[in-house]
């Protein structure tokens, strides 16, 4: 939700208001995109402190750039359409055009990206907890279960395999749901 909310807002501001706002926000997004998401998440967790909430915040901040870039491109596309220009000529103010026309028509692809990013977030949180950046050991996290099962891999391989299989099945299921959401009722991709 952090990545979706903050990234969408930044992309909306950058594309709709343009010029200085677009330049500043685009450079910040470029810097965020130049750093691998898992590495950025690890740096943020170290800065905030260890724990599952801080790991979730770190993963959210690491995904802001992707949502901002997608929202910016969609707003630029919708902003150039004829009905938006017609609304401006009819005297609708900038805020009215933004909230009535641009935002509703540009938010669909961003919401579709949310389901894909949700699967990636699960992988990142599992990786952070596997590396020791997640919740402390009494809390059951999938990555922590895989990390603790490594010690017993020779005698009890299911301690590592079962949490790993659950992670894989969850991410694949979310990806499948994402594919189904992006199709219209006729079965054609949108």
XYZ file of C-alpha atoms in Angstrom:
190
model
C 0.000 0.000 0.000
C 2.923 2.357 0.637
C 4.333 1.836 -2.841
C 0.923 2.143 -4.471
C -0.140 5.272 -2.604
C 3.091 7.249 -2.575
C 4.197 6.126 -6.029
C 0.846 6.929 -7.621
C 0.764 10.348 -5.991
C 4.308 11.167 -7.122
C 3.608 9.980 -10.675
C 0.368 11.950 -10.795
C 2.020 15.154 -9.608
C 5.001 14.729 -11.941
C 2.942 14.135 -15.077
C 0.044 16.488 -14.478
C 1.926 19.549 -13.273
C 5.072 18.926 -15.361
C 8.156 21.098 -15.653
C 9.934 21.544 -12.303
C 7.836 18.957 -10.436
C 8.357 16.427 -13.210
C 12.098 17.032 -13.312
C 12.581 16.709 -9.555
C 10.321 13.685 -9.105
C 11.735 11.937 -12.183
C 15.291 12.306 -10.879
C 14.261 10.891 -7.481
C 12.531 7.977 -9.216
C 15.608 7.399 -11.403
C 17.789 7.173 -8.304
C 15.375 4.723 -6.666
C 15.250 2.602 -9.833
C 19.056 2.493 -10.037
C 19.241 0.686 -6.689
C 18.078 -2.951 -6.624
C 14.859 -3.263 -4.608
C 16.100 -5.905 -2.184
C 19.284 -3.949 -1.462
C 17.294 -0.759 -0.881
C 14.952 -2.690 1.417
C 17.902 -4.003 3.422
C 19.344 -0.505 3.831
C 15.984 0.862 4.976
C 15.486 -2.010 7.465
C 18.930 -1.366 8.925
C 18.065 2.338 9.246
C 14.604 1.735 10.779
C 15.431 -1.321 12.877
C 14.631 -4.991 12.524
C 11.085 -6.298 12.569
C 8.287 -7.360 10.283
C 6.608 -3.925 10.223
C 9.866 -2.195 9.318
C 10.529 -4.833 6.640
C 7.082 -4.171 5.157
C 7.736 -0.409 5.199
C 11.100 -0.972 3.511
C 9.574 -3.119 0.766
C 6.856 -0.488 0.262
C 9.414 2.286 -0.102
C 11.457 0.152 -2.519
C 8.407 -0.284 -4.770
C 7.477 3.420 -4.896
C 9.575 4.072 -8.015
C 7.850 1.442 -10.148
C 4.379 2.755 -9.337
C 5.476 6.371 -9.855
C 6.923 5.606 -13.286
C 3.809 3.696 -14.410
C 1.402 6.334 -13.088
C 3.397 9.111 -14.744
C 3.248 7.416 -18.129
C -0.495 6.732 -17.824
C -1.278 10.298 -16.761
C 0.740 11.655 -19.686
C -1.214 9.386 -22.043
C -4.636 10.367 -20.653
C -3.731 14.044 -20.369
C -3.171 14.188 -24.133
C -6.600 12.740 -25.003
C -9.303 14.839 -26.617
C -11.887 14.720 -23.831
C -9.396 16.147 -21.315
C -8.631 19.052 -23.624
C -12.359 19.557 -24.204
C -12.963 19.726 -20.463
C -10.346 22.430 -20.136
C -11.942 24.421 -22.969
C -15.330 24.133 -21.284
C -13.888 25.869 -18.230
C -13.314 22.956 -15.847
C -10.469 23.816 -13.476
C -7.253 21.877 -13.129
C -8.409 20.077 -9.995
C -11.698 19.083 -11.635
C -9.982 17.737 -14.736
C -7.513 15.871 -12.574
C -10.070 14.220 -10.283
C -12.899 13.663 -12.797
C -11.051 12.705 -15.944
C -7.325 12.045 -15.604
C -7.150 10.013 -12.398
C -10.047 7.587 -13.077
C -8.827 6.895 -16.618
C -5.186 6.343 -15.696
C -5.508 4.272 -12.527
C -6.458 0.924 -14.144
C -2.978 -0.224 -15.229
C -1.560 0.886 -11.890
C -4.054 -1.304 -10.037
C -3.196 -4.212 -12.324
C 0.474 -3.748 -11.438
C -0.451 -3.939 -7.752
C -1.197 -7.662 -7.898
C 2.104 -8.373 -9.616
C 3.994 -6.249 -7.121
C 2.221 -8.037 -4.263
C 3.864 -11.318 -5.294
C 7.247 -9.612 -5.553
C 6.717 -8.085 -2.115
C 6.112 -11.524 -0.636
C 9.402 -12.698 -2.135
C 11.255 -9.639 -0.839
C 9.840 -9.998 2.692
C 10.702 -13.710 2.694
C 14.215 -12.895 1.491
C 14.635 -10.218 4.162
C 13.514 -12.572 6.915
C 15.738 -15.348 5.476
C 18.731 -13.002 5.698
C 17.830 -11.993 9.259
C 16.345 -8.569 8.539
C 12.763 -9.557 9.360
C 11.016 -10.409 12.599
C 13.046 -11.985 15.406
C 13.023 -15.816 15.676
C 9.966 -16.476 17.836
C 7.724 -15.114 15.052
C 6.947 -17.518 12.207
C 7.855 -15.943 8.889
C 8.329 -18.014 5.750
C 11.877 -16.827 5.099
C 12.823 -17.393 8.723
C 11.378 -20.918 8.590
C 13.510 -21.674 5.524
C 16.598 -20.212 7.224
C 16.085 -22.218 10.406
C 15.411 -25.404 8.421
C 18.820 -25.187 6.715
C 20.478 -26.524 9.853
C 18.477 -29.751 9.596
C 18.461 -30.208 5.811
C 20.257 -33.559 5.937
C 17.977 -35.171 8.519
C 14.694 -33.300 7.929
C 14.569 -31.692 4.462
C 10.844 -30.910 4.751
C 11.646 -28.162 7.269
C 13.113 -26.182 4.385
C 11.133 -27.576 1.462
C 7.617 -27.017 2.800
C 7.969 -23.270 3.545
C 9.762 -22.842 0.217
C 6.962 -24.621 -1.646
C 4.355 -22.477 0.144
C 6.196 -19.306 -0.899
C 6.392 -20.497 -4.508
C 2.736 -21.561 -4.642
C 1.565 -18.303 -3.089
C 3.498 -16.142 -5.526
C 2.400 -18.256 -8.506
C -1.225 -18.091 -7.334
C -1.064 -14.323 -7.029
C 0.465 -14.114 -10.510
C -2.351 -16.247 -11.888
C -4.962 -14.058 -10.209
C -3.201 -11.042 -11.707
C -3.451 -12.601 -15.176
C -7.156 -13.294 -14.655
C -7.807 -9.756 -13.446
C -6.157 -8.250 -16.515
C -8.504 -10.158 -18.854
C -11.936 -8.909 -19.787
C -15.027 -11.179 -19.647
C -14.613 -12.166 -23.300
C -11.219 -13.674 -22.519
C -9.181 -11.135 -24.478
C -6.327 -9.357 -22.748
C -6.808 -5.691 -21.988
